[in-house]
Amino acid sequence: MSREDTFWMALAVCEARRALSEGEVPVGAVLVKGGRLISKAHNRTGAHPLHHAEILAMLSVHPDEVEGATLYVTMEPCVMCSGAAVLARLREIVFAVENPKFGGTYSLYQIPLDDRLNHRLRVRRGPLAHEVRRLLREYFGRQV
């Protein structure tokens, strides 16, 4: 992992902490293009079931800014968010931990890599998985 990957993922982890403090599943997302931050968000599904961090990050800027950007996200995007990433024509998704129940990027489905679609993007694991797992355990431990 590069220092740049660690920097951007750390910012996504900060967003995940914000989600946790609001009683949400701790997922944070950061959109980066040309080495600069263009958007950041965290889960707000209590307000609306579609308000995933990835979707909110993409919606908060003009579509031209999103195209070609890299999405750093603490948890592997679900099917909805993976489809949105393809439609938005992201360049890359970098995630810290897999999503074995709902993963649409790597674990269950590989939507961004599907050659039947009109756009494909790079997908890779990023840093800080240990920190993200700790946040997820903290959240799901409260839910029991």
Steps between C-alpha positions, in 0.01 A plus 500: 500500500618846426511784751237671285266199535547505876430873517175479303381187677569665837268780394235240407547341844435841659172510308420147621555618859251781437247242382560292812451805723162553330392139558560397138694208357853646500573540130683801364587597145736748339514599133839609369592631157832631384645465849237723661196432713178567312248351744459304821199344671384239747199273529170672578262213433287591800383800298450300180596142407685619188725741691809282494831681540605424142175632350508816713862567403417467130184711523668789680699611194431551131511177293792636299705511820407142586598353162854369518525538878617243754263396777663406831245321716537322831281203404461336162208665319168318471329419170322839490817699563705287261245558226505873572880500476481341156232745383699794636805368314736501797859404426556288809356370827732441795339326801639402840287195588284257308123494537421127507123549534434778248821549299443611145857585411700191592349255751164393358490684170764677294280762333782750426696225323215355292599518135135495393464857626605809307754611763739315727715634775792387706422345840755439773537456871636790693656559841358532853290182498577441869358841598189452286435154648526650850235762414271236350536278808420799721184574302371147462582422864256775600228354279483166682 
